Each structure stands twice: as C-alpha cells, then as structure tokens.
Short mmCIF file of C-alpha atoms in Angstrom, two decimals:
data_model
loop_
_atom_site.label_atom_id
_atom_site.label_comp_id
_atom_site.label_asym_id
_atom_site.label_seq_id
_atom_site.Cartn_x
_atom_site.Cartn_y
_atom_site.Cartn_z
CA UNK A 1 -3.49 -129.63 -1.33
CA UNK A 2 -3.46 -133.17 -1.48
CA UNK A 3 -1.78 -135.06 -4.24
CA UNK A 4 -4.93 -136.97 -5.40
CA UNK A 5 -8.16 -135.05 -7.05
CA UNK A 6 -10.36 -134.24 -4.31
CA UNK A 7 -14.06 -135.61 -4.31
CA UNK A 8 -14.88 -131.79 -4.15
CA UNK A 9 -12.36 -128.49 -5.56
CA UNK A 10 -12.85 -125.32 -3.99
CA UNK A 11 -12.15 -122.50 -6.04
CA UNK A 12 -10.68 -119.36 -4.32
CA UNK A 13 -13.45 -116.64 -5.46
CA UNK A 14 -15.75 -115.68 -2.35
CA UNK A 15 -18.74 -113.42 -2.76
CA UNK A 16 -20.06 -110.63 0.12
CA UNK A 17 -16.97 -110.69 1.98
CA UNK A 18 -16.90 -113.42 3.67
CA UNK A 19 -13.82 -115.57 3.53
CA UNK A 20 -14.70 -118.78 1.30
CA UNK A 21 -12.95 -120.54 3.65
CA UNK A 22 -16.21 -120.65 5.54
CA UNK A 23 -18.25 -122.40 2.18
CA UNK A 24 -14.94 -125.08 2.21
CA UNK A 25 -15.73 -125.71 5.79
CA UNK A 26 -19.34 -125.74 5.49
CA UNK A 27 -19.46 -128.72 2.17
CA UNK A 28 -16.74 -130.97 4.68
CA UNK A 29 -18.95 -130.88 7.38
CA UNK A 30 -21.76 -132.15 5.29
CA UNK A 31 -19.60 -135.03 3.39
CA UNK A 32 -17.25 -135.88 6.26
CA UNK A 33 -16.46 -139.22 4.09
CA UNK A 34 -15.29 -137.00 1.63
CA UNK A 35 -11.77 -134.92 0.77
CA UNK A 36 -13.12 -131.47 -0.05
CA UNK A 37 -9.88 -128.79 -1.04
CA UNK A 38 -9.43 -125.57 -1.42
CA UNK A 39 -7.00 -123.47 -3.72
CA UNK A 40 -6.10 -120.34 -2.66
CA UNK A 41 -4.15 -119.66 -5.02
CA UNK A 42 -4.16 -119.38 -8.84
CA UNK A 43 -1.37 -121.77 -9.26
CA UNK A 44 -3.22 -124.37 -6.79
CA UNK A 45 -6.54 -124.52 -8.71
CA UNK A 46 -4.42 -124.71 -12.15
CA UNK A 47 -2.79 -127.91 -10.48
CA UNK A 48 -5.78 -129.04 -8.42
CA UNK A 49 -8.39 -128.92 -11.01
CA UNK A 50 -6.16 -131.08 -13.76
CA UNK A 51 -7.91 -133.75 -12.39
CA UNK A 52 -11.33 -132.76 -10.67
CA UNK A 53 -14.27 -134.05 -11.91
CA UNK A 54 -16.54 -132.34 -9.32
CA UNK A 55 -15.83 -128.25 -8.63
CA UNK A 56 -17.51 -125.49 -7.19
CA UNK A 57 -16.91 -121.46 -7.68
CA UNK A 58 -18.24 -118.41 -8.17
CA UNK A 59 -16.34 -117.94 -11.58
CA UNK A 60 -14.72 -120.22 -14.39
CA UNK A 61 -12.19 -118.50 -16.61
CA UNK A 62 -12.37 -120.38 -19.89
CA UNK A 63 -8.14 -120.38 -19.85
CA UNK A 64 -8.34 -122.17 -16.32
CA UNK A 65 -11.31 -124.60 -17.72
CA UNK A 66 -8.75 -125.88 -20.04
CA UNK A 67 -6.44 -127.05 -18.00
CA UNK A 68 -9.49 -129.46 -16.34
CA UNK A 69 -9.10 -132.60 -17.95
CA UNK A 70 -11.50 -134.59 -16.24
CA UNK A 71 -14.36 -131.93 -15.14
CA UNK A 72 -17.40 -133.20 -15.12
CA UNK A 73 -19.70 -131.18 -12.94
CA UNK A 74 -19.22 -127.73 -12.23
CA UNK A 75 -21.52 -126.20 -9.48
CA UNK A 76 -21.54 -122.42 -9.78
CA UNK A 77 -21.96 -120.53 -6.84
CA UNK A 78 -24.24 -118.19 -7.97
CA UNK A 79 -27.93 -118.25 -9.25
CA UNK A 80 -26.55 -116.62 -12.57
CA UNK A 81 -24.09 -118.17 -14.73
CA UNK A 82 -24.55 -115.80 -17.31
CA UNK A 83 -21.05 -115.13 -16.45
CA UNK A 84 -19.34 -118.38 -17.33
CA UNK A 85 -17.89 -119.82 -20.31
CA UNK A 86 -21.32 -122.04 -21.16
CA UNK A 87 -20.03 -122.82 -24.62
CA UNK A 88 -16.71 -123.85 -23.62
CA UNK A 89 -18.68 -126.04 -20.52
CA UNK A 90 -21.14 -127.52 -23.20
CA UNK A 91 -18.43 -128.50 -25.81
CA UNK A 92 -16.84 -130.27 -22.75
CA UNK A 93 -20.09 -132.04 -21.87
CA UNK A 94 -19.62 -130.67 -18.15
CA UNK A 95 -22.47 -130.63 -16.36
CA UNK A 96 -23.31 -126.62 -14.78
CA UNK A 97 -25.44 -126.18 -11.64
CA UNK A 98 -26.04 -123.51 -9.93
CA UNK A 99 -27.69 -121.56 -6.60
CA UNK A 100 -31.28 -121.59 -7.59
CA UNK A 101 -32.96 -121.37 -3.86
CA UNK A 102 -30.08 -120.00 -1.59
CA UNK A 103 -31.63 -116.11 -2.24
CA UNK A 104 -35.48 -117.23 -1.22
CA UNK A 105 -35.50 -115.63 2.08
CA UNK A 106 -32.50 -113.03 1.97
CA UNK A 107 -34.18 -111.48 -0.98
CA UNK A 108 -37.70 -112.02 0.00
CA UNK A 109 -37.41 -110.20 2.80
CA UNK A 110 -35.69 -107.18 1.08
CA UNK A 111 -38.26 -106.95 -1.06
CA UNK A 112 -40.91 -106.98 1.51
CA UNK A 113 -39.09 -104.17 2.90
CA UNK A 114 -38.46 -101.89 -0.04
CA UNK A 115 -42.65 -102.05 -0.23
CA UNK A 116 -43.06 -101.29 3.04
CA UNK A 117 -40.07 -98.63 3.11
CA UNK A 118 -42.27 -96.77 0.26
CA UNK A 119 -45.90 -98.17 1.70
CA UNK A 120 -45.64 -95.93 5.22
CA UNK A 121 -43.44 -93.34 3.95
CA UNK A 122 -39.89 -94.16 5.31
CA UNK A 123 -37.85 -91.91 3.30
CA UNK A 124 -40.27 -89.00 4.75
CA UNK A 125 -40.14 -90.08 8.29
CA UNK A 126 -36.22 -90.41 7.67
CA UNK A 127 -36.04 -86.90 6.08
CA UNK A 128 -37.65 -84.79 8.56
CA UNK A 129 -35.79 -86.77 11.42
CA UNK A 130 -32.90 -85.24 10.06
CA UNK A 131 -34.29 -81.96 9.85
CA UNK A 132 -35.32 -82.55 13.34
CA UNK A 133 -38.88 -81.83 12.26
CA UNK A 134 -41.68 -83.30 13.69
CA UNK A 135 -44.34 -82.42 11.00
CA UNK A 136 -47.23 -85.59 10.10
CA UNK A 137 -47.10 -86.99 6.83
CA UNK A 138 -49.29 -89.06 4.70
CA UNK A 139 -48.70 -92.81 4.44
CA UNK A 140 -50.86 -95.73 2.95
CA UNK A 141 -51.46 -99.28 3.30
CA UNK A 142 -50.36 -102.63 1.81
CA UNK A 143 -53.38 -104.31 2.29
CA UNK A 144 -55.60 -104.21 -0.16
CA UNK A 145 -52.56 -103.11 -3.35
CA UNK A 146 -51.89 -105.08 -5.90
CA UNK A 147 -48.29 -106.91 -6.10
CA UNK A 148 -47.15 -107.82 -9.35
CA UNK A 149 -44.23 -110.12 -9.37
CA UNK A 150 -42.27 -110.74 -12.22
CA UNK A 151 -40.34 -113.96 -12.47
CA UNK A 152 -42.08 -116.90 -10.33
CA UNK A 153 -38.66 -118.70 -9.85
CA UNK A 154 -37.25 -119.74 -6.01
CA UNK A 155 -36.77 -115.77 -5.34
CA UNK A 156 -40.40 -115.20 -6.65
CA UNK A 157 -41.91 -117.70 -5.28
CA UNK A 158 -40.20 -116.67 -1.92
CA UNK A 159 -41.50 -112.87 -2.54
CA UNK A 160 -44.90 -113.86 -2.73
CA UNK A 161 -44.89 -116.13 0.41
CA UNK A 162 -43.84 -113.85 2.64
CA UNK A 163 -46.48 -111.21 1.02
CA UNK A 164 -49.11 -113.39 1.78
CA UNK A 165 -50.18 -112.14 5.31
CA UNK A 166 -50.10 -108.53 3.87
CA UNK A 167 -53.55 -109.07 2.73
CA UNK A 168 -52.35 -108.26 -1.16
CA UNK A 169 -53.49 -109.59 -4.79
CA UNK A 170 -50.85 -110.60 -6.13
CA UNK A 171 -49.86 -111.12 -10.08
CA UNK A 172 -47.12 -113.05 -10.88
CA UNK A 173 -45.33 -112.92 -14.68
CA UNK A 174 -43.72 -115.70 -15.99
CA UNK A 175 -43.11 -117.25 -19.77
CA UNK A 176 -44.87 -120.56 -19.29
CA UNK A 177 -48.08 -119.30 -17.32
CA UNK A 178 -49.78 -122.44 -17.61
CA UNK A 179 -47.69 -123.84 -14.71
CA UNK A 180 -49.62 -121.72 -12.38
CA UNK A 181 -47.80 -120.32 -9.17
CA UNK A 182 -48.05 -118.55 -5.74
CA UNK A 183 -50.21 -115.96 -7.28
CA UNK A 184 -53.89 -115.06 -7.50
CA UNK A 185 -52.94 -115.04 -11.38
CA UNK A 186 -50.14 -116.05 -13.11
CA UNK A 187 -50.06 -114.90 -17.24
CA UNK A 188 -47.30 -114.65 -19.25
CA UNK A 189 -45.30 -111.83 -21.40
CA UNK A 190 -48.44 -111.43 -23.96
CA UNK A 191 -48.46 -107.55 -24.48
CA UNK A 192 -52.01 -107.43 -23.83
CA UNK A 193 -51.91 -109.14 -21.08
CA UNK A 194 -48.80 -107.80 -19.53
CA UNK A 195 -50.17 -104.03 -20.02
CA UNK A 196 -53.47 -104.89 -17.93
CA UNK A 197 -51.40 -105.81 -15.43
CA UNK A 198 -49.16 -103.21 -15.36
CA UNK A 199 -52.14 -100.83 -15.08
CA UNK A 200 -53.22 -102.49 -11.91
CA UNK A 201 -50.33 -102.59 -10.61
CA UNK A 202 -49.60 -100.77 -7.16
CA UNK A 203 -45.90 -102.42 -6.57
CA UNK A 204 -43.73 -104.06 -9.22
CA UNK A 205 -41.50 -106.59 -8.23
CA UNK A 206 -38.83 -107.48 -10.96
CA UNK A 207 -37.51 -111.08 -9.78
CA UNK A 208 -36.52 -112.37 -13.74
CA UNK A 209 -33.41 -114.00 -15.55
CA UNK A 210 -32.20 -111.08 -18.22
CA UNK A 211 -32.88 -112.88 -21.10
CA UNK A 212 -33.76 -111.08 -24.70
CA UNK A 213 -37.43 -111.13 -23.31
CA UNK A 214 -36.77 -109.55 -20.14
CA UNK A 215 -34.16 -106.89 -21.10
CA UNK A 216 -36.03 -103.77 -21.82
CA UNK A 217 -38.78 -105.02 -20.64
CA UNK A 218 -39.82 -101.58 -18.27
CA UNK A 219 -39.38 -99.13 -20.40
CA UNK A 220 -40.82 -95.88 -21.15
CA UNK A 221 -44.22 -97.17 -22.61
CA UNK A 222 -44.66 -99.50 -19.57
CA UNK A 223 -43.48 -97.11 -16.75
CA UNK A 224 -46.51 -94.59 -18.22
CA UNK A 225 -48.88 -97.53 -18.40
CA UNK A 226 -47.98 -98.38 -14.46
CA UNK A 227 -49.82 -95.17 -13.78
CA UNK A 228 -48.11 -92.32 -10.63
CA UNK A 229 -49.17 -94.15 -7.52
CA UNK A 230 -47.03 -97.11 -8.90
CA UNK A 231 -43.29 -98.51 -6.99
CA UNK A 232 -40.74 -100.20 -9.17
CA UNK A 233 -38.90 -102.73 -6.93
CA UNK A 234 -36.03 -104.04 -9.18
CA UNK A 235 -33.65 -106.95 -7.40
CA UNK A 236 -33.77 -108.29 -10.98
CA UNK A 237 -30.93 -107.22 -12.84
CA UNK A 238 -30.16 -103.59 -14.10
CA UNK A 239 -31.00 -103.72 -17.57
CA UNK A 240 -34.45 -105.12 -17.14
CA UNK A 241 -35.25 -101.38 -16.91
CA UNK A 242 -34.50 -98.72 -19.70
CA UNK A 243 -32.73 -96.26 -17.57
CA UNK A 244 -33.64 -93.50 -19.44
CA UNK A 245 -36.78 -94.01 -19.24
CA UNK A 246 -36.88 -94.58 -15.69
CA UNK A 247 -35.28 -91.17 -14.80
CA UNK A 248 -37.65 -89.63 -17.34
CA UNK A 249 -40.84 -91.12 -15.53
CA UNK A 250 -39.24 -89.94 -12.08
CA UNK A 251 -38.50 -86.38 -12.94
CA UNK A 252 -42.24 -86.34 -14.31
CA UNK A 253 -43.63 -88.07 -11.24
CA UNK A 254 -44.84 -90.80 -13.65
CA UNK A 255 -44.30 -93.26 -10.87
CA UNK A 256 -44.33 -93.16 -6.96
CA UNK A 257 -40.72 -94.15 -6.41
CA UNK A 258 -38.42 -96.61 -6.74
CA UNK A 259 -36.15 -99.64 -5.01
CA UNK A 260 -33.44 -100.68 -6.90
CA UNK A 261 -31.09 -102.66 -5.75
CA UNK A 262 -29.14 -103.66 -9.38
CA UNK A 263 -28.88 -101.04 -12.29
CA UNK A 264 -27.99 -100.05 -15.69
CA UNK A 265 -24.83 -99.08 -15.60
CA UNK A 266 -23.77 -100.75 -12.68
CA UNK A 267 -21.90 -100.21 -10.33
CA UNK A 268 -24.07 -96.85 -10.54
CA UNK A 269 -21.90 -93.50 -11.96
CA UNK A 270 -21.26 -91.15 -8.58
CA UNK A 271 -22.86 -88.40 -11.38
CA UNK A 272 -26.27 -90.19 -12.04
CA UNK A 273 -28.92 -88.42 -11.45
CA UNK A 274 -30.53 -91.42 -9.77
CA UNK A 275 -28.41 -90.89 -6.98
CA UNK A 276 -30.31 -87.30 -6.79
CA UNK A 277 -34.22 -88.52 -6.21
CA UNK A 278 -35.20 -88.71 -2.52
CA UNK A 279 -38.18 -91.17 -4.08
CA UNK A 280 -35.93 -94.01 -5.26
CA UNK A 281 -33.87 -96.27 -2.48
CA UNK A 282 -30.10 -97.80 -3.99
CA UNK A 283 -28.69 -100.44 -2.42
CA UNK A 284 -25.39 -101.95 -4.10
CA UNK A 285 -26.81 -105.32 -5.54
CA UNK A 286 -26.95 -106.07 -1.46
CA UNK A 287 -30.04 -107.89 -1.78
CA UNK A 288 -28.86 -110.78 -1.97
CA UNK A 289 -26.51 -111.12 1.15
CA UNK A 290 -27.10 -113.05 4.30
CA UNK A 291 -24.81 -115.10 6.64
CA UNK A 292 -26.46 -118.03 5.69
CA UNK A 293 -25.43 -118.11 1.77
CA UNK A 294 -22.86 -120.99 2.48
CA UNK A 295 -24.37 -123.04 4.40
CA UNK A 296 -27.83 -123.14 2.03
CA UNK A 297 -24.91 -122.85 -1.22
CA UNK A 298 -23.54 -126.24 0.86
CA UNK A 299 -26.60 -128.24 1.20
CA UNK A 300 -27.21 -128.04 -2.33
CA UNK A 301 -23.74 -128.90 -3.83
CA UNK A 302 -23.36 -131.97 -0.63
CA UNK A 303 -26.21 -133.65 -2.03
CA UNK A 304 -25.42 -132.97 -5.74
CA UNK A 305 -21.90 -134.81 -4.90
CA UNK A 306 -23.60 -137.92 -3.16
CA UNK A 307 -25.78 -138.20 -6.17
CA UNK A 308 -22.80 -137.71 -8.37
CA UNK A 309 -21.12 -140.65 -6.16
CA UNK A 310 -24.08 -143.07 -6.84
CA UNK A 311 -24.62 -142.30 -10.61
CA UNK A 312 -21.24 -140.76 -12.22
CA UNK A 313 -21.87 -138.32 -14.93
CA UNK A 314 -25.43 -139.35 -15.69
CA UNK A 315 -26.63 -138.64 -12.52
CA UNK A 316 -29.82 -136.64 -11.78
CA UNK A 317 -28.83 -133.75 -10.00
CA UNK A 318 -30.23 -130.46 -8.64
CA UNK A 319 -30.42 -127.24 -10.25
CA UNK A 320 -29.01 -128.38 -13.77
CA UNK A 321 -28.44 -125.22 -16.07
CA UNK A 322 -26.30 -127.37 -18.65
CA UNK A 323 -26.81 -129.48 -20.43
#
C-alpha cells in the first residue's frame, strides 16, 4: 500500500469468482497517471481508506465507512446498492455510483435464451435425449409473441434490442411511461393498464429495481391474468414474484413455464418444490456473469475519476444513485 491516499481504493470484495485483482488491474490501465491500490486485507482498507476520497467495492460495511474520513465518492460495484449503508453515505454527503450498463449484454442475452429455451421446447428435446428417445415434439415460434418487458433501464433496454430481429411486439413497463422506450408501447404500473398487458402477454420479462411497487408485483391475481400459454422470465430479483403463488399457478398449469434466475428465498431451499417442475429453468442469480464485468465496471469508474479530477466533489458524474 502506499503511504499516501491513492487517487483510486480498491476494496478486497470480488464478485463471480474472479480474483478482483483483475478489476485493480483493469481501472490502472485506464488512468495510468493515476495510483490505483488495492487492500487485500481488512486491516489494509481500514488504514487505506482513512484518507480516500475516491473508492470502489462491491460492499461498504457502515463500521468500515467510519473510519473514512475524507470519502467522497463511493462507486459500488454493483447495479444494486440496496445493500449499502445509504443513510450512513447520505449523512456523510458521499457521493454513491454504481454499475448501471455493465449487465446490458450478459443479461440480454440470457434472457433471449431462457425465451428461446421455452419457445422450441429445450427442456423436451433435453429430456428425451436422456431417455435416449427419439420421439417429435411440439415447439412454437417467437415471431409473431408478444414480449413484455418490465423495467426499461440499461438491462431492459438491452433485452429489447437484441429481441428486435425476432420479429416480436414488444411492451415495455416502466413508472414514468411518458419517457417512451425501445418498445412498441411503453405504459406504466396503472392496474388497468398493467392487466391488459399481462393478458397479451406471451413472455414476461421481469428486468425492475425491487422497490415497494415492484415487490409483489406477480402474484397470484396476475399469474391467472397472464393466461397458460404464458413464460415468466425473472432476472429481476426474487421477491418481485409471490412464490406461493407462482408454485400454485405451476402445479395448475396456469402458466407455460418458467426462467428464473433470482428467487424468493434465495439461495433456493434444496426442498423447494421449484426445484421439482421440469417446466421452470434455475440458474443461481448467474445471469449476470461474463468475463467482461471488469473491464465495462472499469470504464465507468476511469471516467467518473477524471471527472472527479476536473470538478472535486461537485462534479457531474455517471450513474449517480446518491445524492
């Protein structure tokens, strides 16, 4: 560690396995004018981060924000920071950023594939092959269904590009629908409005914050509206769903199937009975992994420090979450 604050503090949390040595390595090679350090340990970022005024992590324990005497930015390493201390940050006047953008394409693409996993059958195709039975089953197209995306941030935005040469009409859900979006409509969380989509929905794609709006917000009254030909795709966050409800609609073949790559309780109980359906596809909140997180986590948090370098505190930088 070096004996001055560093321009940029590495904190020691990494995130899908991969060493954050790698994210270290990746914000010096984009501000080679610049001291970047890493703690390993939790003695080095209690010493270190006495006198940062620019650090990055996945995490901030409130005890380790208060040794940080001079913190004034803080860029979180995740899209969420539903996690952090945000009153603590806010009585401090720190500045929080966070990954907004880095998921686009990782997640995007999962999603594209969970449709098409259910869209031509997969989990059949995948079934029999183990059976070592070659028996035809029924599949269906994309073109012509009806996405319905809820959330039109980066990682809905991204969704509905990369639907676009599917040939799909596409719905997107977010709370100020006046903005517009990707979508051939946008509306907002009116019930009305929300239930008429729902009822033309063929896929739903949950891409939202969980906010008091949003938790809840599929649950047993929406999952009947949705109609049995209907596919949840949830890379959302687990309690965006009523659980219940969900395993209630499956057992009554309310719905098609199911994609969920977050859930409610999660990590998911080995004696859930989602585990059990051969209709829904788990994957352990993997969606959002890809070899490219630190590098695209980098670009963001290099240019936030050059704009912190010209302007200080006041400084206009991206993806503010506080203040």
């Amino acid at each position: 560690m070096s004996d001055d604050a560093p321009d940029v503090l590495v904190l020691r949390t990494g995130t899908h396995g991969t060493p954050i040595e790698q994210y270290a390595d990746a914000i010096r090679d984009r501000l080679p004018d610049h001291t970047v350090d890493l703690a390993r340990t939790p003695a080095e970022e209690r010493e270190a981060i006495e006198n940062a005024r620019f650090v990055t992590g996945m995490t901030l324990e409130e005890e380790l924000l208060a040794a940080a005497d001079s913190l004034d930015v803080f860029a979180c390493a995740y899209a969420g920071t539903g996690h952090l201390p945000l009153a603590a940050l806010e009585d401090r006047g720190v500045t929080v950023t966070n990954a907004s953008g880095v998921h686009g394409p990782n997640i995007g693409e999962h999603v594209v594939g969970a449709i098409l996993h259910f869209t031509r059958r997969f989990h059949v195709g995948e079934r029999r092959q183990r059976r070592r039975e070659w028996r035809h089953y029924k599949a269906t197209e994309l073109q012509g269904s009806t996405v319905t995306v809820v959330g039109l941030g980066a990682i809905g935005q991204a969704v509905c590009t990369r639907l676009e040469p599917f040939g799909v009409d596409t719905i997107g859900v977010r709370y100020t629908p006046e903005k517009g979006g990707p979508t051939d409509e946008v509306i907002g969380f009116d019930d009305a409005a929300f239930d008429d989509a729902l009822a033309r929905t063929d896929y739903l794609v949950l891409a939202c914050p969980l906010t008091e709006t949003t938790r809840g917000l599929i649950d047993r009254e929406a999952l009947v509206t949705m109609g049995p030909e209907s596919v949840l795709v949830n890379i959302a966050r687990g309690p965006v769903v009523d659980t219940d409800a969900l395993v209630a609609a499956l057992r009554s073949n309310r719905i098609r199937g199911a994609s969920l790559d977050v859930t409610d309780p999660e990590p998911l109980p080995e004696e859930h009975p989602l585990w059990t359906f051969e209709n829904v596809q788990i994957t352990p909140h993997n969606a959002g992994h890809t070899p490219e997180y630190y590098d695209r986590l980098a670009d963001i948090v290099a240019e936030n420090r050059r704009r912190f370098d010209e302007s200080g505190p006041d400084a206009a930088l991206e993806n503010v979450v506080l203040p």
